[in-house]
Short mmCIF file of C-alpha atoms and ligand atoms in Angstrom, two decimals:
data_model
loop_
_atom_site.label_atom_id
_atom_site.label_comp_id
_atom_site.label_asym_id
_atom_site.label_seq_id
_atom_site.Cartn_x
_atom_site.Cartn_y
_atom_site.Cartn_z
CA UNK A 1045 -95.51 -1.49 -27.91
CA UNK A 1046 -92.31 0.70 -29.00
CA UNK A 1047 -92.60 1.15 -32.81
CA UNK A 1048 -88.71 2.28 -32.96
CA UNK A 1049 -85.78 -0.30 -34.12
CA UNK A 1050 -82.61 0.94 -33.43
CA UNK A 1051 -80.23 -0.30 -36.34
CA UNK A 1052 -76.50 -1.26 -35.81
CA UNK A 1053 -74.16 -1.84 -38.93
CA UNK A 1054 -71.30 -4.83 -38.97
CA UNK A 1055 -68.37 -4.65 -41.53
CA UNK A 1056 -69.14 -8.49 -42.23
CA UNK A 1057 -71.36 -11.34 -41.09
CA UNK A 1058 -68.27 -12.44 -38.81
CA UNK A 1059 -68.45 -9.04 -36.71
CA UNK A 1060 -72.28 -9.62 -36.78
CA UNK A 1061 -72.12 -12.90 -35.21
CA UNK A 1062 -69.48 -11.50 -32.62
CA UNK A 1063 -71.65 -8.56 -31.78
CA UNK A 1064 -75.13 -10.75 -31.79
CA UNK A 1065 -73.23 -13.18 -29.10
CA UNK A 1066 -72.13 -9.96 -27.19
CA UNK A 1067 -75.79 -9.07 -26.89
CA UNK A 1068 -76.99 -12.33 -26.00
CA UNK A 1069 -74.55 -12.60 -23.37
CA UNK A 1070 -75.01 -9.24 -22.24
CA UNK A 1071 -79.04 -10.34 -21.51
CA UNK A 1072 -77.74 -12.86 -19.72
CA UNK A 1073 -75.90 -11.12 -17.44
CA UNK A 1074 -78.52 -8.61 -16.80
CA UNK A 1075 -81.21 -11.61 -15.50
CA UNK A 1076 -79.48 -13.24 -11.95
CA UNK A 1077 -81.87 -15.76 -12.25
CA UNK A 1078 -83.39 -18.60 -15.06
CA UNK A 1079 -83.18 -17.32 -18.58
CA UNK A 1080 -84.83 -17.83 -21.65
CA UNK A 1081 -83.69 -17.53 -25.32
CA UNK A 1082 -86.03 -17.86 -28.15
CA UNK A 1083 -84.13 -19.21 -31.60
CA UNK A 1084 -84.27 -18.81 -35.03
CA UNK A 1085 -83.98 -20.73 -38.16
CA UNK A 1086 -82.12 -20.09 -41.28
CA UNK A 1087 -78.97 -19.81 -42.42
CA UNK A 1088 -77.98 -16.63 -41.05
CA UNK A 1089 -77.67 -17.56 -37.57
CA UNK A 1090 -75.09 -20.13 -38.09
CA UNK A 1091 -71.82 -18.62 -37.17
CA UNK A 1092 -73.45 -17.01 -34.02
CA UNK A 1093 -74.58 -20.89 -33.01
CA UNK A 1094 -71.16 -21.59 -33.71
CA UNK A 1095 -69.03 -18.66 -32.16
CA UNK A 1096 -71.71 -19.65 -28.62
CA UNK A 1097 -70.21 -22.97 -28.02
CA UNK A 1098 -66.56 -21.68 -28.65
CA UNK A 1099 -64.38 -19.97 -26.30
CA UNK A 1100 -64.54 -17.12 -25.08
CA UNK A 1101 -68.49 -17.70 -24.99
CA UNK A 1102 -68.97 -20.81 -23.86
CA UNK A 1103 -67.61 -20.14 -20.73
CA UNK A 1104 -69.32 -16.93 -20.48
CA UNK A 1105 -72.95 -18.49 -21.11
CA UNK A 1106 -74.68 -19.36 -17.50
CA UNK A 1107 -75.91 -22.99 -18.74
CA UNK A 1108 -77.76 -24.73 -16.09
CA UNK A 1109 -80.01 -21.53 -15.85
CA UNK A 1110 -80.62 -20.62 -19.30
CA UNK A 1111 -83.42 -22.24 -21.27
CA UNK A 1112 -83.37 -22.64 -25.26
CA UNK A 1113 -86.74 -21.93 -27.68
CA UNK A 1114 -87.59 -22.01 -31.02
CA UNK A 1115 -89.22 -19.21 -32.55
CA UNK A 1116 -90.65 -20.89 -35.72
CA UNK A 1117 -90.34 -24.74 -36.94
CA UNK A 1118 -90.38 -26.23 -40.44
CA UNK A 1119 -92.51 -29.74 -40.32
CA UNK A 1120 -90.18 -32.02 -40.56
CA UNK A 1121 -88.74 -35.16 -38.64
CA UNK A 1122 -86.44 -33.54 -35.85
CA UNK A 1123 -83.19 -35.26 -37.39
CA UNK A 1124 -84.17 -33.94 -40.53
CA UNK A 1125 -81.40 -31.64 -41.93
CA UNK A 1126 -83.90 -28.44 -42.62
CA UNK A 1127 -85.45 -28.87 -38.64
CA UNK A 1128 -84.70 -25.63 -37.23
CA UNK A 1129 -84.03 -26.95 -33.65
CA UNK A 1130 -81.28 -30.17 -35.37
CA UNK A 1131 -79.46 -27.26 -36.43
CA UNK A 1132 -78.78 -25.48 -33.09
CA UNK A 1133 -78.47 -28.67 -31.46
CA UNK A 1134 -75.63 -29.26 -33.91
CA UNK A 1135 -74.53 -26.14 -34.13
CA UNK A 1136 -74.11 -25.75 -30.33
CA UNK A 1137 -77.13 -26.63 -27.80
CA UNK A 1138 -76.12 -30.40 -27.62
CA UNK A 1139 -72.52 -29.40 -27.36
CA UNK A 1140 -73.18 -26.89 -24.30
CA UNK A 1141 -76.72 -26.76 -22.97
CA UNK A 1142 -78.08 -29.58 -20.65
CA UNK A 1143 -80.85 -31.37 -22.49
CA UNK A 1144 -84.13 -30.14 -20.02
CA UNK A 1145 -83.18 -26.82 -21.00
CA UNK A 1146 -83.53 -27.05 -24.85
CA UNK A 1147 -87.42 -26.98 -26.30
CA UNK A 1148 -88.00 -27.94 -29.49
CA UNK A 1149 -91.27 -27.59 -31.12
CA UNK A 1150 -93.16 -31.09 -31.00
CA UNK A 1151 -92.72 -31.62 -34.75
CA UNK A 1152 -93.55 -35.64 -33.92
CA UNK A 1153 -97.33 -34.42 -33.32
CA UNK A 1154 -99.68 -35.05 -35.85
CA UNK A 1155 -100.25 -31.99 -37.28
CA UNK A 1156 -99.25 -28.65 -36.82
CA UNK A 1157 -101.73 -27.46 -34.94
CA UNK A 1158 -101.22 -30.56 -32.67
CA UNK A 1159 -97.67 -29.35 -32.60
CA UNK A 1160 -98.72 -25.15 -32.09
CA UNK A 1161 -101.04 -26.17 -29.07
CA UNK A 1162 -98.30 -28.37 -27.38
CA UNK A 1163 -95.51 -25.88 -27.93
CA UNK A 1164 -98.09 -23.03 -26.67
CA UNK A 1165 -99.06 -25.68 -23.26
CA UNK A 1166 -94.89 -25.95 -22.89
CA UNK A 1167 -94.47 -22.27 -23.41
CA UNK A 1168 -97.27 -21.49 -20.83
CA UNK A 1169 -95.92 -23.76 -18.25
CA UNK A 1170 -92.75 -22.46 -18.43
CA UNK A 1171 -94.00 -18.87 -18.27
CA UNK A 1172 -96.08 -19.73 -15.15
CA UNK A 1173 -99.22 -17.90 -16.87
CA UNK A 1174 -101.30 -18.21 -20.26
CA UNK A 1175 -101.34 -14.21 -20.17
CA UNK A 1176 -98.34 -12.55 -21.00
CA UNK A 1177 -97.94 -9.33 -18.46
CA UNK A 1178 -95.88 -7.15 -20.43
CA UNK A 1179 -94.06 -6.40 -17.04
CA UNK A 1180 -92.96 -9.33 -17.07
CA UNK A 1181 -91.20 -10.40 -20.75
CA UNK A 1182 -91.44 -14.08 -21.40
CA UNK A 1183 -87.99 -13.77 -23.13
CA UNK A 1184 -84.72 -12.42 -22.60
CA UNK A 1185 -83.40 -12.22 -26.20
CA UNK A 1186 -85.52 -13.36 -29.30
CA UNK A 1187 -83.43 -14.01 -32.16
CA UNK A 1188 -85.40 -13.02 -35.60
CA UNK A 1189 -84.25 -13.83 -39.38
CA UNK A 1190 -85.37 -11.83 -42.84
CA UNK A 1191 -87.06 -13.92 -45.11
CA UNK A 1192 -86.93 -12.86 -49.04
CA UNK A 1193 -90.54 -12.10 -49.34
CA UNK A 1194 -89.62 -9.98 -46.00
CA UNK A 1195 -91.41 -12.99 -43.84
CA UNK A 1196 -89.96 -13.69 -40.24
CA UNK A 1197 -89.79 -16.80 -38.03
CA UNK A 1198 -92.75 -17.88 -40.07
CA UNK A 1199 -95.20 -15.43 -40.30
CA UNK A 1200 -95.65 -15.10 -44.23
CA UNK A 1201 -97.02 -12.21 -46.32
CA UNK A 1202 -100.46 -12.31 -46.30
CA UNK A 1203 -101.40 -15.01 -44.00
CA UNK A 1204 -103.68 -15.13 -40.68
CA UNK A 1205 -101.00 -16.30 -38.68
CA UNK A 1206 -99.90 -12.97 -38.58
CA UNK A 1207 -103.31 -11.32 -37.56
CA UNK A 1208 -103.30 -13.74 -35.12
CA UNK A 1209 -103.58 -12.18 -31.38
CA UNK A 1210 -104.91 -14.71 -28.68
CA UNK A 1211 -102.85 -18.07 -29.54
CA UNK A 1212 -98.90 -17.79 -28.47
CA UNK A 1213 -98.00 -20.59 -31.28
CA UNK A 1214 -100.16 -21.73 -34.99
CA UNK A 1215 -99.41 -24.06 -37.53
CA UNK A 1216 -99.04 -22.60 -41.10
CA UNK A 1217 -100.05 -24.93 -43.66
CA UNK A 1218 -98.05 -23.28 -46.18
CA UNK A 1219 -94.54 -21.90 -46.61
CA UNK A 1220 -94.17 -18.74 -49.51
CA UNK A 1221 -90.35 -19.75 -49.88
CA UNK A 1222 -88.11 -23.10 -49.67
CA UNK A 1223 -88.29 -25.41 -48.00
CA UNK A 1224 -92.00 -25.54 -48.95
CA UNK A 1225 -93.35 -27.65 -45.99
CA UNK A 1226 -95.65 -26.63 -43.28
CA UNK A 1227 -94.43 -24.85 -40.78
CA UNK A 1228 -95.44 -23.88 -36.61
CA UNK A 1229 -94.66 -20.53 -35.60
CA UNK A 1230 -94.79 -18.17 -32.19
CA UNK A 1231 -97.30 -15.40 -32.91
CA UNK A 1232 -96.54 -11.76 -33.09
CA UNK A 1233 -98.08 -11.09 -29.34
CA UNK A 1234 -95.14 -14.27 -28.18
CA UNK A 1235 -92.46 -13.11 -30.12
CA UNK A 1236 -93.09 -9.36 -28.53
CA UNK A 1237 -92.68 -10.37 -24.76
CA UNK A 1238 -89.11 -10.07 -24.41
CA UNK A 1239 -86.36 -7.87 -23.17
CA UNK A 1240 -85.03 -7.52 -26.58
CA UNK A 1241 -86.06 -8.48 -30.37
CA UNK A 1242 -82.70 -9.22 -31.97
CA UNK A 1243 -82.58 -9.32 -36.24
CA UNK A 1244 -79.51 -10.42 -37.28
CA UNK A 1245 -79.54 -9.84 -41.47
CA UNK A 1246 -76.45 -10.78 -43.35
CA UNK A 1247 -75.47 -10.19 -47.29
CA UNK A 1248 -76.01 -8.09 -50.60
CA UNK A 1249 -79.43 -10.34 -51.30
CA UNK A 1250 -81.04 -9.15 -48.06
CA UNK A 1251 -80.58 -5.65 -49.00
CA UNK A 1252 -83.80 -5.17 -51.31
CA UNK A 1253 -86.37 -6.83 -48.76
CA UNK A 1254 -84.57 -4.72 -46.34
CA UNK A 1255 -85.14 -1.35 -48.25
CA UNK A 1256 -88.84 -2.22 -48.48
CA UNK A 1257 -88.91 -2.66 -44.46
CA UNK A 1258 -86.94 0.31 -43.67
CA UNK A 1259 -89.25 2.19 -46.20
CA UNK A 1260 -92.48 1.14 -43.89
CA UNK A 1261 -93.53 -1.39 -46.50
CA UNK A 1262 -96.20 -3.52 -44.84
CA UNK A 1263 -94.60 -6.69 -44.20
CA UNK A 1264 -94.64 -9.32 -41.35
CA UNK A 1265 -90.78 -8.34 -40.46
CA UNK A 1266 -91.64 -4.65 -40.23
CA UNK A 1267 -94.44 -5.82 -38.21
CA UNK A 1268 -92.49 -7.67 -35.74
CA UNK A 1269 -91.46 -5.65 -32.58
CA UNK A 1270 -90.25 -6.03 -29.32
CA UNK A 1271 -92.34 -4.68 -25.86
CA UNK A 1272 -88.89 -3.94 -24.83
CA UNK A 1273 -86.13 -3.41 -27.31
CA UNK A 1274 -85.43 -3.76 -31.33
CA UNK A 1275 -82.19 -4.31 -32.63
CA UNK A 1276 -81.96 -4.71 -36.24
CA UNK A 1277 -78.35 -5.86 -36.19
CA UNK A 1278 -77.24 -5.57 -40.09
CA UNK A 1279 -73.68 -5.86 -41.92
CA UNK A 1280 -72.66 -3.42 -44.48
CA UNK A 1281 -73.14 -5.95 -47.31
CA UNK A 1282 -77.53 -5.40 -46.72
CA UNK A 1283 -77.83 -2.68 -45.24
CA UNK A 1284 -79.43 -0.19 -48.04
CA UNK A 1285 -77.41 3.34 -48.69
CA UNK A 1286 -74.04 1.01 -47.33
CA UNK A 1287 -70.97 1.85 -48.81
CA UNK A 1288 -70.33 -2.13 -49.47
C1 6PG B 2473 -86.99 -20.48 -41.14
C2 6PG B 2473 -86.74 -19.21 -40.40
C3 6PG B 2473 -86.95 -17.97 -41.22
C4 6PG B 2473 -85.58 -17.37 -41.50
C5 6PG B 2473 -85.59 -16.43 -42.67
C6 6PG B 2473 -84.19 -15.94 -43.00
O1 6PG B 2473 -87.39 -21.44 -40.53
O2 6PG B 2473 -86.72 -20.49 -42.35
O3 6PG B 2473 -86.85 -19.15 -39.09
O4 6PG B 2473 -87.81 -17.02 -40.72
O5 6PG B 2473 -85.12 -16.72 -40.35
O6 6PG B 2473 -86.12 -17.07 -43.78
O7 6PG B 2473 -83.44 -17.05 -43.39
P1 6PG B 2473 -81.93 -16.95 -43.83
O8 6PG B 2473 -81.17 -16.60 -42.61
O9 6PG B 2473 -81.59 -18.33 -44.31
O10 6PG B 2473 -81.84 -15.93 -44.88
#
């Protein structure tokens, strides 16, 4: 594992959606043959779902070969406004992507860990393997979000999901921040296997949680890295020391 993050600064969260959907499509371009993109919730991601099923990157995104993921679910019905997955499906993915090639977590299974072990079965399937070869990333781009309490997909503070080495997906009876429902998240050892680890962090509120990662604060966001490359991609407003 490479313990370095390179960190880019955006003027604005517009230029950091631009220059996230640059990147994706850049990945893209560098794998000839099926792809595979792993999500993530929250609101900062929005304007990059957006910008991807607008011109000029819609056209630019190979769609029959590129395959969709979510990196961390909340618990609820998969209409359900705060569902990770009915966002990007709104956002862009039923606007662009066929429907075989989008993967949401099983959030109809009866509980979460009904839901991790189905999502970790899909995941392997896909993948060919249930060992991850670092040679051979399982992802092309994984998107990752900042939580307050500096939590990502949904790996909180203090909790065993994070410790967690052997399983690729868990369920996590218990959020630390809104919306407080249970939650099913990719591991750290998942989330790792990929070409590149992309954090896209957005506004003045981020820029605390962000000081206490940058510092080498022990939290799961700090924790997070890629086996190939981390981007922390970060506009001016949260980045700490940022003339904003
Ligand atoms: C979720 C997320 C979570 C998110 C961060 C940042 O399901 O809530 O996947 O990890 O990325 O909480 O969220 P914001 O972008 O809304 O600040």
């Amino acid at each position: 594992m490479k313990n370095e993050r390179q960190i880019i600064e955006v003027s604005d969260a517009t230029a950091l959606a631009h220059t996230a959907a640059e990147r994706l499509v850049s990945r893209l371009e560098d794998n000839n043959e099926r792809a595979a993109i792993c999500l993530t919730g929250g609101s900062s991601p929005e304007r990059l779902y957006r910008l991807l099923a607008s011109e000029p990157y819609r056209d630019r995104i190979p769609w029959r070969r590129v395959h969709w993921f979510m990196g961390d679910e909340r618990f609820v019905a998969p209409e359900d406004l705060r569902n990770n997955m009915a966002m990007a499906r709104r956002l862009f993915l039923d606007i662009c992507a066929p429907p075989e090639n989008i993967h949401p977590i099983p959030v109809q299974a009866g509980t979460t860990h009904d839901a991790a072990r189905r999502y970790e079965i899909a995941l392997q399937t896909f993948y060919g393997s249930g060992r991850l070869d670092p040679a051979r990333p399982l992802f092309d781009l994984v998107l990752m979000g900042l939580g307050p309490d500096g939590h990502t997909a949904s790996l909180f503070p203090g909790d065993a999901a994070l410790d967690e080495r052997t399983r690729w997906v868990v369920g996590v009876s218990r959020a630390n921040v809104e919306p407080l429902v249970p939650r099913v998240t990719l591991t750290l050892p998942t989330l790792a296997s990929c070409r590149e680890m992309l954090f896209v962090v957005s506004g003045p509120d981020k820029r605390g949680v962000l000081a206490q990662v940058l510092d080498g604060d022990d939290l799961p966001a700090a924790r997070a890295h890629s086996l190939g490359d981390t981007v922390w991609l970060v506009d001016s407003a949260a980045l700490p020391g940022s003339i904003a």
